[in-house]
């Protein structure tokens, strides 16, 4: 048996339409690299990355799912165990944004009630092809009380930040549950968090 | 005589007969087809029942099927208002234009169908551009482009239909002192997949057409992700046939071989059949049961880690292992899989062997390392796996 080299284990899930860049986001985060030539994900894929948050070693176990409807029976079985879900759309693809509502419904149906969610508008480097402006992404996130960020796996914008914020939110919840030493942490001021002026870089 | 030469001789002999002995062909192909002459492409055509065992029927079958395929292209690929022949179709064109037009919403409207097609075409487009990215084959131009498609100023190219239609407006940027900078951006997304010149087309465009036609002709099933990985190796084999007379018709021949193979594995791609016999869950259960009977320790170990078979075997089985190994190895695996009369028993044996070969590592590893190992199978001599699989009774 491998020795336990972490303090906490968080299970995360990436969902969203096919081709929005889920695999690229994950690859950027886990391997800090980008390639535009990924084979399509069939079923479910898996990556691990350990980050350090507030002095705790947190192992992120991240599941990457296939986007197409056919795979939903396979992929929704992973929702239940997930502590955090990244919902990705492509800012150059209107349909993928419209489907966010559908994906949110999927989460409601299959995931734990207290799962931490985050919406990502990916490919924000492709400004010349943008069809979904940032305000619309922010609006839908606000409407559902979910965090939101625009990302680019290609230009490495906000990728690490997105994962760390999601992990931090889960950590807040977990530590809030485990001990009452820091009860105010459980309530997060999302507005402040969104702008993140003093964002503390958590992942080394 | 070297073993290789002996094998070539065996294939020469079998294919020189008037009636091919399929049983013998299966035995030979099972052990791998030498990469010379048309042996592999021909074996696959026979084993997938595209060609019958009687040699004297081949010419007729091929001619008929290839003509039929061309008909499919004319009827289903070309936009409404075209009938394929560039000349003397003015009258007909006018006839169509009178009853039908792009804004028609009538269920009979060809234009309406045309726009509906674009939905699944978009998905195909994303996937064929992601086919075998580790080799350049699919980005290369084919020597045998489809003439009625490539001389159309792009309008008959399927992917042209689904190019994101962002109106290109000039980006006007005001610089200090009233100077205005205008950017006209015409950046392409994936450089390797740029449109070919008039008269040329890349292999991925051909594969796109095959998948599009398959989806059109099988509307109950349509296009499901992963089908690209099934058609890929077949097309690769047909389109690199050393015999140019065959290679020329790779597209049509591949279409029918792919259709035949899909006839056998179609159920893997249909969600509602997941639990049915022949569905993917049933296949995964077969693998799981075999593993249990061959090596209880490893079975129990994976179970105790809650490493469910679908984490790895869903993809293995659905795609007939085409995403697990490099293309030449996949082709070699498929020689054996196609020779298996009890399809897909041998495939399950191969999958089981892949796990058993990694026995020591799996028993050592924690959950995460095991998922990684099974989802990214380590490089291995494919013959080791196949020999192991043969030894499983």
Coordinates of N, CA and C in Angstrom, one line a residue, chain B residues 7 18 126 151 195 202 215 321 351 386:
Chain B
X7 N 4.8 -16.7 -44.2 CA 3.5 -16.2 -43.9 C 2.9 -15.5 -45.1
X18 N -10.0 -19.8 -56.1 CA -11.2 -19.3 -56.6 C -12.2 -19.0 -55.5
X126 N -16.2 18.0 -34.8 CA -15.3 18.1 -33.6 C -14.4 16.8 -33.5
X151 N -14.5 20.0 -56.1 CA -14.5 21.1 -57.1 C -15.8 21.8 -56.9
X195 N -8.5 24.2 -44.3 CA -9.1 23.7 -45.5 C -8.1 23.5 -46.6
X202 N -8.4 16.4 -47.3 CA -7.6 15.6 -46.3 C -8.4 14.3 -46.0
X215 N -24.6 8.2 -40.3 CA -25.6 8.7 -39.4 C -26.9 9.0 -40.2
X321 N -10.6 -1.3 -28.1 CA -9.3 -1.0 -27.7 C -8.5 0.0 -28.6
X351 N -8.7 -8.0 -23.1 CA -8.9 -7.1 -22.0 C -8.5 -7.7 -20.7
X386 N -1.3 -10.4 -26.7 CA -2.1 -11.4 -27.6 C -1.7 -12.8 -27.2

